[in-house]
Amino acid sequence: MSSESTYRRVASKLTFSYEDWTYRKLLVYTIAFTLVIIFLFPLVVAIVTSFKTRTAVTGTLPFVPVFPWQDGFTLAQWGQAFDVLQGGLVNSFLRAIPATTITAVLGSLTAYAITQIDWRGQIAVLLLLVSATFFPTQAAIVPLARFWTVYVPLEDHLGILWGLPLLEPYHGDLIALIISDIAYGIPVVTVLFRGYYQTINQELVEAAKIDGANIFRIYQRIILPISVPMFAVVFIFHFTQVWNSFLFPLIIMSGSGHPAAPATLVLGGLGQSLEGINYGLRMAGALLTALPTVVVFILAGDKFAKGITGGGTA
Amino acid sequence: MVKKMGTEKGAKNKQIGHNQVWIRKLTKNDFVKSLPFWLLPVSLVGLFIYGAIIWNFIISLTDLSGFGRASFDSLDFDMYVRALSDSQLLFATQNTFVLLVAFTVLCLILGLALAILLDQDIRSRGKLRTIYLLPFSLAFIVTGQVWLWIYNYNYGVVNTLTGAIGLPPIEIIGNPDHILAAVIIALAWQFTGYTMVVYLAGLRAIPDEHFEAARVAGAKKYRIYWRVIIPQLKASMASAAVILMVFALKTFDFLFAMFGQYRPQVGADILATKMVREAFQKLEWAYGAAIAVILFALALGIISPYIYYQYRVNQL
């Protein structure tokens, strides 16, 4: 094979792939960025609308922004939304942080027991947990609501607690909500941790067993340290789930007026007045409610995606 | 059983041997030692999920409504008979199926298209994936409000755009023929990114050699996807479809947010909204519980074949 023919072959290949590159790439990039616009458009509309006065909301096109130096710009909608929602946002954090943390710890422990310890019936427990990840919550909300309101009203049962500083009787419903969140979070979080624990290197665990470490020590010394990335995935994924959830607060707290209502529940009753719906206020409120999850998502979207696909190698 | 084993010596010995193994296992205590790890979480799940579902079924057999406690003296299927003759419920069931099928198919197709797009050699793939997935990270109570504004008759985006190309404004929210389609589009916007991520995980599991082999054989790219890649995504498609369908069954938040009340606009009522409304607005607990049982049965019909299959192929 002469060097000239090699050269020609390489050259033809290069020019061909170059042409291929421009045509295909152009198409792919055009589609990809058109889709970016489509996916972000509803949110852009919401942001633009949230900075408009009520007259500007009806007087300008919904996706055309009004800038601070123009007529019709206002921060009042955000201010009002913040006034209405600040208590709800605090409640949402009070709800989501303990619920997420406890669920993550319990899920990790359960997954450890299912994957690293041999015991009878673990397949049955696993099946119960996997199935429970799919159940529609509607199938359980009537008993759940009645359990917390009629049979176990925590407000009455935890009377001692309300004497403590910062705790009020209405926090009983918040605790009921957190316990429910934990119970309904355990299946999916356990499945996530289980997927991760199935992939870990067994040599370390075996070595520790030979050294005589018991199962508690193995969890504490080996499993827990290597679970850190999975804890991050679970925190991010489950925090978002709990923060966004609406049905549980609705049935346990029954209305947006409840002093322990999380932001999603408060948002449900925002912006409706006698003069019709104030869309600027509603958009500001919706964005404010979404803000913590959006920040989490932008900072750690890859972990959120891993939570969706079952973790695997976190 | 005991008598039988007495006559069959071999079986009895085997049983004793088995018992000894079992006792040894107990003294090794792996089951007992494992209890502290899973007993509390599994009890919570048992009480609040399985216990609640069973209790829900029992409530559906009573005629509990209003305030006060249920009487369990006479249990019957009256609520289910009532459901069969409730035209609103039949309409909601029909809507549920339309939503379930259209939403799932739409997400599966669009999600696949997005996944293949991001499977191309394209820069900032990670950022694009994050953007496509962003809607899925938002609460339905948030997106419901946003889409309500987009669909607004007088000032919303959709009618602004139709006006720009010279069409008359479309009544979306108030029109029973349009509202369900509008809800499906909005939900697909939110779930396409999710479906894409499930497909992308499946794509990553396919070895590059499959693609290379087909390319060396001279196959066109779209043919490679159609013939080689997409058939290998069946498992991803099945798991995404199950999640999407179960979601379609239970979606309530979005509709509540969109309409700001328990009762969606005419034409958008589905079983999930009907169930919550009967129980928590009208305080018809038993009837709401009966609708919940129907929903649960539908969900079981979707998930049990899937879980059984996963269990059989050891993919659980």
XYZ file of C-alpha atoms in Angstrom:
630
model
C 0.000 0.000 0.000
C 1.616 3.243 -1.122
C 1.694 6.173 1.179
C -0.127 8.247 -1.431
C -3.188 5.998 -1.559
C -3.243 5.882 2.214
C -3.201 9.638 2.222
C -6.009 9.822 -0.299
C -8.082 7.375 1.663
C -7.606 9.267 4.871
C -8.324 12.538 3.136
C -11.528 11.298 1.566
C -12.635 9.912 4.834
C -11.938 13.193 6.587
C -13.770 15.327 4.051
C -16.696 12.948 4.053
C -17.016 12.917 7.790
C -16.599 16.658 7.845
C -19.577 17.081 5.527
C -21.447 14.532 7.543
C -20.533 16.489 10.654
C -21.890 19.829 9.508
C -25.175 18.502 8.225
C -25.939 16.141 11.056
C -24.589 18.336 13.810
C -26.528 21.328 12.609
C -29.734 19.347 12.654
C -29.042 17.795 16.038
C -28.089 21.094 17.642
C -31.076 22.888 16.165
C -33.454 20.287 17.538
C -31.713 20.165 20.904
C -31.876 23.907 21.439
C -35.403 24.286 20.111
C -36.356 21.737 22.732
C -34.508 23.717 25.392
C -36.708 26.680 24.526
C -39.869 24.560 24.585
C -38.984 22.982 27.927
C -38.065 26.249 29.600
C -40.803 28.330 27.997
C -43.546 27.759 30.604
C -41.109 28.678 33.355
C -39.903 31.759 31.520
C -43.519 32.841 31.123
C -44.046 32.329 34.847
C -40.949 34.358 35.759
C -41.829 37.167 33.356
C -45.410 37.312 34.630
C -44.371 37.353 38.279
C -42.660 40.757 37.813
C -45.664 42.447 36.234
C -48.339 44.582 37.821
C -51.911 43.429 37.425
C -52.502 45.872 34.601
C -49.299 44.824 32.857
C -50.276 41.162 33.174
C -53.349 41.807 31.081
C -51.873 44.644 29.000
C -48.697 42.990 27.671
C -47.921 39.732 25.926
C -47.449 36.958 28.483
C -43.907 36.064 27.409
C -42.584 39.594 26.848
C -40.652 40.727 29.918
C -41.174 44.080 31.583
C -37.863 45.505 32.741
C -37.264 47.419 35.997
C -37.009 50.752 34.181
C -40.309 50.205 32.378
C -43.880 50.832 33.397
C -45.662 47.806 34.777
C -42.652 46.359 36.553
C -43.199 45.459 40.167
C -41.655 43.451 42.954
C -44.894 43.668 44.912
C -46.121 40.257 43.744
C -42.964 38.627 45.076
C -43.227 40.586 48.305
C -46.831 39.569 48.814
C -46.100 35.959 47.860
C -43.280 35.908 50.377
C -45.526 37.336 53.103
C -48.132 34.669 52.484
C -45.719 31.786 52.006
C -42.935 32.426 54.499
C -44.580 30.383 57.229
C -45.290 27.626 54.729
C -41.687 27.605 53.527
C -40.442 27.262 57.108
C -42.937 24.432 57.662
C -41.798 22.764 54.457
C -38.211 22.738 55.699
C -39.342 21.532 59.138
C -41.158 18.737 57.364
C -38.776 17.753 54.566
C -35.449 17.771 56.410
C -36.354 15.370 59.261
C -38.503 13.231 56.957
C -35.689 12.901 54.413
C -32.980 12.245 56.994
C -34.889 9.613 58.937
C -36.121 7.901 55.772
C -32.580 7.767 54.406
C -31.174 6.225 57.589
C -33.987 3.675 57.922
C -33.833 2.834 54.220
C -30.094 2.286 54.398
C -30.459 -0.023 57.415
C -33.237 -2.031 55.768
C -31.323 -2.363 52.509
C -28.285 -3.530 54.461
C -30.358 -6.187 56.203
C -31.777 -7.341 52.869
C -28.538 -7.465 50.901
C -25.749 -8.246 53.379
C -27.408 -10.493 55.960
C -28.970 -13.868 55.146
C -32.250 -14.449 56.877
C -35.473 -16.225 56.140
C -38.206 -14.228 54.600
C -36.063 -11.454 53.234
C -37.393 -12.088 49.744
C -40.928 -11.609 51.067
C -39.954 -8.335 52.758
C -38.232 -7.197 49.589
C -41.315 -7.995 47.511
C -43.519 -6.075 49.943
C -41.237 -3.046 49.723
C -40.824 -3.110 45.936
C -44.583 -3.451 45.427
C -45.262 -0.619 47.846
C -43.189 1.782 45.720
C -45.890 1.556 43.048
C -49.075 1.790 45.106
C -51.275 4.814 44.496
C -51.436 6.818 47.716
C -55.189 7.252 47.244
C -55.601 3.622 48.283
C -54.548 4.518 51.822
C -55.449 8.142 52.459
C -58.892 7.620 53.989
C -57.535 5.388 56.785
C -54.438 7.573 57.062
C -56.436 10.753 57.598
C -58.780 9.056 60.035
C -55.873 7.460 61.876
C -54.334 10.860 62.606
C -57.562 12.782 63.228
C -59.905 10.306 64.908
C -57.787 7.548 66.437
C -54.326 8.985 67.174
C -54.561 12.776 67.375
C -50.959 13.640 68.245
C -52.027 17.075 69.417
C -53.653 15.373 72.422
C -51.197 12.508 72.832
C -48.036 14.574 72.890
C -49.346 17.109 75.398
C -46.051 17.161 77.300
C -44.162 18.359 74.227
C -46.194 21.521 73.713
C -44.857 22.935 76.959
C -41.406 23.091 75.386
C -40.244 26.343 73.811
C -40.947 26.763 70.063
C -43.361 23.830 69.998
C -47.068 24.472 69.605
C -49.990 22.030 69.695
C -50.516 22.460 65.941
C -47.105 20.881 65.383
C -48.846 17.592 66.196
C -50.150 17.514 62.627
C -46.667 18.289 61.323
C -45.278 15.298 63.220
C -48.104 13.126 61.886
C -47.217 14.333 58.408
C -43.512 13.567 58.887
C -44.236 10.053 60.168
C -46.482 9.416 57.155
C -43.810 10.794 54.808
C -41.257 8.461 56.369
C -43.504 5.400 56.066
C -44.248 6.160 52.419
C -40.613 7.014 51.650
C -39.036 3.872 53.088
C -39.908 1.527 50.180
C -38.377 3.627 47.416
C -35.368 4.662 49.480
C -34.709 1.047 50.500
C -34.878 -0.018 46.867
C -32.371 2.718 45.970
C -29.925 1.674 48.695
C -30.396 -1.973 47.842
C -29.401 -1.349 44.228
C -26.266 0.313 45.501
C -25.362 -2.314 48.084
C -25.654 -5.039 45.455
C -22.830 -3.450 43.507
C -20.366 -2.968 46.352
C -17.204 -4.996 46.553
C -17.819 -7.960 48.843
C -14.121 -8.534 49.598
C -14.015 -5.883 52.276
C -17.103 -7.310 53.959
C -15.729 -10.850 53.785
C -12.387 -9.738 55.187
C -14.129 -8.002 58.075
C -16.188 -11.138 58.748
C -13.014 -13.230 58.909
C -11.595 -10.720 61.354
C -14.610 -11.428 63.514
C -16.523 -8.202 63.008
C -20.221 -8.544 63.770
C -22.961 -7.231 61.491
C -23.313 -3.963 63.411
C -19.622 -3.249 63.092
C -19.592 -4.137 59.420
C -22.413 -1.672 58.828
C -20.771 1.041 60.860
C -17.193 0.611 59.626
C -17.628 -0.498 56.015
C -21.131 -0.002 54.659
C -21.916 3.396 56.134
C -18.724 5.126 54.896
C -19.124 3.843 51.342
C -22.835 4.787 51.368
C -22.088 8.508 51.423
C -22.636 9.061 47.679
C -25.910 7.131 47.837
C -27.021 9.155 50.848
C -26.466 12.251 48.740
C -28.623 10.834 45.947
C -31.356 9.858 48.381
C -31.295 13.202 50.176
C -31.685 15.115 46.958
C -34.241 12.836 45.370
C -36.358 12.319 48.433
C -36.134 15.896 49.672
C -37.635 16.967 46.368
C -40.382 14.347 46.652
C -41.351 15.357 50.167
C -41.126 19.080 49.486
C -43.349 18.743 46.416
C -45.924 16.459 47.955
C -49.340 17.975 48.352
C -51.912 15.260 48.973
C -50.668 14.233 52.427
C -50.676 17.746 53.874
C -54.093 18.305 52.301
C -55.669 15.292 53.974
C -53.862 15.593 57.307
C -54.112 19.372 57.714
C -57.315 19.765 55.715
C -56.694 23.319 54.527
C -54.209 26.009 53.574
C -55.120 27.944 56.716
C -53.472 25.432 59.039
C -50.561 27.082 60.911
C -48.298 24.095 60.213
C -49.221 23.878 56.517
C -46.235 23.410 54.183
C -45.683 25.766 51.246
C -47.351 23.534 48.661
C -50.563 23.503 50.662
C -50.500 27.279 51.212
C -49.850 27.809 47.514
C -52.994 25.840 46.708
C -55.093 28.636 48.163
C -53.049 31.610 46.949
C -54.038 34.261 44.460
C -57.741 33.657 44.340
C -59.704 36.693 45.326
C -63.037 38.218 44.563
C -61.623 40.190 41.647
C -60.526 37.006 39.919
C -57.200 35.268 39.794
C -54.108 37.420 40.306
C -51.728 35.641 37.970
C -48.672 37.709 38.850
C -49.065 36.770 42.502
C -49.748 33.156 41.635
C -46.659 32.883 39.469
C -44.502 34.527 42.134
C -45.904 32.160 44.730
C -45.426 29.109 42.513
C -41.833 30.077 41.741
C -41.084 30.818 45.382
C -42.452 27.411 46.387
C -40.413 25.729 43.670
C -37.228 27.675 44.419
C -35.629 25.331 47.003
C -36.134 22.259 44.824
C -34.936 24.086 41.721
C -31.770 25.207 43.521
C -31.171 21.644 44.709
C -31.822 20.379 41.200
C -29.471 22.832 39.492
C -26.700 22.088 41.981
C -27.142 18.309 41.854
C -29.286 17.360 38.859
C -27.114 14.316 38.161
C -27.865 12.905 41.605
C -31.560 13.540 41.088
C -31.349 11.624 37.801
C -29.620 8.746 39.577
C -32.452 8.649 42.073
C -34.855 8.135 39.167
C -32.943 5.294 37.566
C -32.511 3.378 40.785
C -29.093 4.514 41.884
C -26.895 1.651 40.729
C -23.387 3.039 40.927
C -24.020 6.287 42.687
C -48.899 -33.972 59.305
C -47.236 -35.122 62.546
C -48.771 -38.586 62.272
C -47.566 -38.991 58.760
C -44.051 -38.106 59.713
C -44.180 -40.656 62.507
C -44.722 -43.419 59.984
C -42.098 -42.194 57.585
C -38.868 -42.461 59.476
C -36.734 -40.992 56.747
C -38.831 -37.910 56.455
C -38.855 -37.522 60.209
C -35.107 -37.717 60.471
C -34.815 -35.251 57.674
C -37.205 -33.005 59.542
C -35.115 -33.267 62.711
C -31.982 -32.566 60.730
C -33.720 -29.596 59.232
C -34.786 -28.439 62.676
C -31.255 -28.710 63.965
C -29.988 -26.636 61.085
C -32.717 -24.170 61.828
C -31.816 -24.023 65.526
C -28.176 -23.600 64.682
C -29.117 -20.799 62.379
C -31.062 -19.213 65.213
C -28.119 -19.506 67.589
C -25.973 -17.922 64.927
C -28.738 -15.393 65.195
C -28.595 -13.847 61.749
C -32.331 -13.407 61.634
C -32.520 -12.090 65.173
C -29.502 -9.885 64.660
C -30.942 -8.520 61.446
C -34.153 -7.459 63.202
C -32.851 -4.142 64.565
C -32.017 -3.110 61.018
C -35.349 -3.687 59.381
C -38.044 -4.241 61.999
C -38.937 -0.582 62.602
C -38.968 0.541 58.954
C -40.827 -2.543 57.782
C -43.362 -2.143 60.605
C -43.971 1.456 59.543
C -44.555 0.282 55.977
C -46.719 -2.561 57.239
C -48.866 -0.280 59.362
C -49.158 2.838 57.213
C -49.192 1.267 53.755
C -50.386 -2.338 53.941
C -52.441 -1.868 57.081
C -54.023 1.266 55.670
C -54.875 -0.415 52.367
C -56.581 -3.305 54.176
C -58.385 -0.918 56.501
C -59.422 1.123 53.495
C -61.036 -1.976 52.005
C -62.925 -2.600 55.252
C -64.113 1.010 55.380
C -65.383 0.624 51.819
C -67.682 -2.150 53.074
C -69.270 0.078 55.729
C -71.460 3.097 55.094
C -69.289 5.576 56.962
C -69.847 9.234 56.196
C -69.673 12.571 57.950
C -68.120 12.836 61.381
C -67.785 10.061 63.903
C -66.608 6.492 63.799
C -67.480 3.629 61.528
C -69.877 0.896 62.510
C -68.663 -2.512 61.429
C -71.926 -4.327 62.198
C -73.112 -4.769 58.658
C -70.480 -5.049 55.992
C -71.653 -5.173 52.402
C -70.766 -4.103 48.882
C -73.334 -1.297 48.711
C -70.696 1.288 47.871
C -69.568 -0.685 44.838
C -73.149 -1.026 43.648
C -73.475 2.725 44.070
C -70.293 3.190 42.044
C -71.709 1.197 39.150
C -74.721 3.470 38.893
C -72.808 6.727 39.386
C -72.576 8.319 35.951
C -69.984 10.808 37.204
C -67.795 7.910 38.283
C -68.147 6.115 34.967
C -67.211 9.324 33.196
C -64.200 9.726 35.497
C -63.164 6.142 34.768
C -63.348 6.785 31.052
C -61.237 9.930 31.446
C -58.744 8.029 33.562
C -58.194 5.511 30.786
C -57.874 8.190 28.115
C -55.357 10.049 30.266
C -53.485 6.858 31.114
C -53.102 5.688 27.528
C -52.491 9.034 25.817
C -50.132 10.352 28.486
C -48.103 7.136 28.649
C -47.771 6.756 24.880
C -46.882 10.418 24.432
C -44.193 10.299 27.118
C -42.733 7.028 25.836
C -42.400 8.360 22.290
C -41.127 11.841 23.164
C -38.836 10.462 25.863
C -37.316 8.003 23.397
C -36.764 10.786 20.868
C -35.020 12.913 23.499
C -32.887 9.998 24.676
C -31.728 9.232 21.139
C -31.033 12.916 20.610
C -28.825 13.019 23.688
C -27.204 9.755 22.628
C -25.675 11.650 19.689
C -22.230 13.121 19.833
C -23.334 16.470 21.116
C -21.712 19.015 23.337
C -23.000 19.874 26.828
C -25.140 16.743 26.912
C -25.231 16.866 30.690
C -26.647 20.384 30.710
C -29.259 19.527 28.122
C -30.333 16.519 30.151
C -30.644 18.709 33.240
C -32.825 21.199 31.378
C -35.105 18.522 29.923
C -35.453 16.984 33.366
C -36.067 20.282 35.172
C -39.886 20.226 34.879
C -39.948 16.844 36.600
C -38.315 18.308 39.699
C -41.154 20.808 40.146
C -44.184 20.234 42.329
C -47.421 19.578 40.460
C -49.042 22.224 42.578
C -46.527 24.651 40.994
C -46.782 23.483 37.390
C -50.566 23.327 37.628
C -50.641 27.055 38.366
C -48.211 27.817 35.531
C -50.210 25.874 32.952
C -53.451 27.417 34.116
C -51.939 30.780 33.218
C -50.619 29.479 29.882
C -54.085 28.195 28.976
C -55.856 31.394 30.115
C -58.516 32.377 27.617
C -57.910 36.115 27.452
C -54.232 36.624 28.137
C -52.612 33.183 28.098
C -49.712 32.152 25.888
C -51.657 29.689 23.767
C -54.281 32.195 22.715
C -51.676 34.900 22.193
C -49.955 32.591 19.732
C -53.156 31.569 17.973
C -54.040 35.235 17.716
C -50.641 35.976 16.174
C -51.296 33.563 13.310
C -54.797 34.891 12.842
C -56.834 32.199 14.524
C -59.647 32.895 16.947
C -58.887 32.256 20.632
C -59.475 28.715 21.827
C -61.453 28.017 24.969
C -59.290 25.420 26.701
C -60.045 25.310 30.413
C -63.787 25.785 30.039
C -64.224 23.386 27.129
C -64.860 19.766 28.169
C -63.541 18.565 24.796
C -60.198 20.329 25.146
C -59.407 20.247 28.827
C -58.239 16.641 29.068
C -55.913 17.046 26.085
C -54.540 20.221 27.675
C -53.873 18.360 30.921
C -52.172 15.521 29.027
C -49.877 17.938 27.177
C -48.917 19.708 30.388
C -48.193 16.428 32.170
C -46.209 15.126 29.195
C -44.088 18.294 29.371
C -43.301 17.384 32.945
C -42.687 13.649 32.433
C -40.879 13.490 29.086
C -37.581 14.303 30.782
C -38.193 11.560 33.307
C -38.871 9.001 30.573
C -35.765 10.197 28.740
C -33.597 9.548 31.802
C -34.958 6.003 32.114
C -34.153 5.354 28.429
C -30.701 6.909 28.764
C -29.892 4.475 31.559
C -30.980 1.665 29.243
C -28.904 3.070 26.372
C -25.834 3.227 28.564
C -26.226 -0.483 29.309
C -26.043 -1.400 25.605
C -22.425 -2.197 24.660
C -20.927 0.144 22.056
C -19.896 -2.894 20.003
C -23.486 -3.460 18.918
C -23.595 -0.046 17.395
C -20.116 -0.328 15.895
C -20.797 -3.746 14.408
C -23.909 -2.492 12.665
C -22.079 0.582 11.415
C -19.196 -1.438 10.033
C -21.763 -3.601 8.263
C -22.807 -0.395 6.542
C -26.164 0.201 8.179
C -27.574 3.726 8.202
C -27.780 5.381 11.585
C -31.544 5.543 11.844
C -31.731 1.877 10.798
C -29.250 0.967 13.534
C -31.470 2.647 16.087
C -34.626 1.086 14.724
C -33.272 -2.429 14.331
C -30.538 -2.736 16.956
C -30.859 -0.159 19.706
C -34.584 0.365 20.258
C -35.375 -3.384 20.568
C -32.837 -3.525 23.391
C -34.653 -0.734 25.224
C -37.750 -2.850 25.836
C -36.924 -3.291 29.523
C -36.501 0.466 30.007
C -39.724 1.060 28.123
C -41.606 -1.409 30.317
C -40.418 0.103 33.588
C -41.081 3.656 32.393
C -44.527 2.634 31.161
C -45.443 1.108 34.520
C -44.376 4.229 36.417
C -46.187 6.518 33.974
C -49.402 4.521 34.062
C -49.467 4.323 37.840
C -48.819 8.038 37.952
C -51.687 8.674 35.544
C -53.952 6.723 37.873
C -53.121 8.747 40.940
C -52.487 12.226 39.577
C -54.402 14.570 41.781
C -52.117 17.459 42.748
C -51.878 18.817 39.241
C -55.611 18.893 38.677
C -56.255 20.364 42.109
C -53.704 23.108 41.440
C -55.089 23.840 38.016
C -58.611 24.321 39.224
C -57.926 25.407 42.784
C -60.589 23.091 44.156
C -61.577 19.484 44.619
C -63.767 19.472 41.553
C -61.902 19.809 38.261
C -63.565 21.478 35.305
C -66.087 19.378 33.482
C -64.223 16.932 31.291
C -61.101 16.648 33.424
C -62.490 14.623 36.300
C -60.591 11.366 36.822
C -60.891 8.605 39.413
C -58.140 10.098 41.580
C -59.830 13.504 41.871
C -63.257 11.929 42.276
C -61.944 9.743 45.100
C -60.398 12.603 47.068
C -63.472 14.750 46.522
C -65.924 12.131 47.752
C -63.876 11.417 50.864
C -62.429 14.755 51.875
C -64.889 17.304 50.560
C -68.204 15.472 50.838
C -66.969 13.330 53.771
C -68.396 10.236 52.065
C -65.628 8.133 53.568
C -66.975 4.726 52.628
C -67.708 5.720 49.048
C -64.311 7.390 48.685
C -62.697 4.262 50.086
C -64.564 2.143 47.532
C -63.240 4.294 44.675
C -59.782 3.990 46.223
C -60.139 0.206 46.136
C -61.018 0.406 42.442
C -57.938 2.581 41.845
C -55.790 0.171 43.797
C -57.100 -2.791 41.815
C -56.276 -0.987 38.557
C -52.778 -0.217 39.824
C -52.287 -3.847 40.859
C -53.358 -4.934 37.395
C -50.550 -2.809 35.984
C -47.782 -3.536 38.463
C -48.225 -7.214 39.327
C -47.335 -8.591 35.877
C -44.334 -6.288 35.881
C -43.095 -7.289 39.323
C -43.786 -10.956 38.621
C -41.751 -10.751 35.430
C -38.894 -8.935 37.145
C -38.941 -11.544 39.884
C -38.832 -14.391 37.360
C -35.880 -13.001 35.440
C -34.167 -12.158 38.728
C -34.113 -8.480 37.947
C -36.020 -7.413 41.005
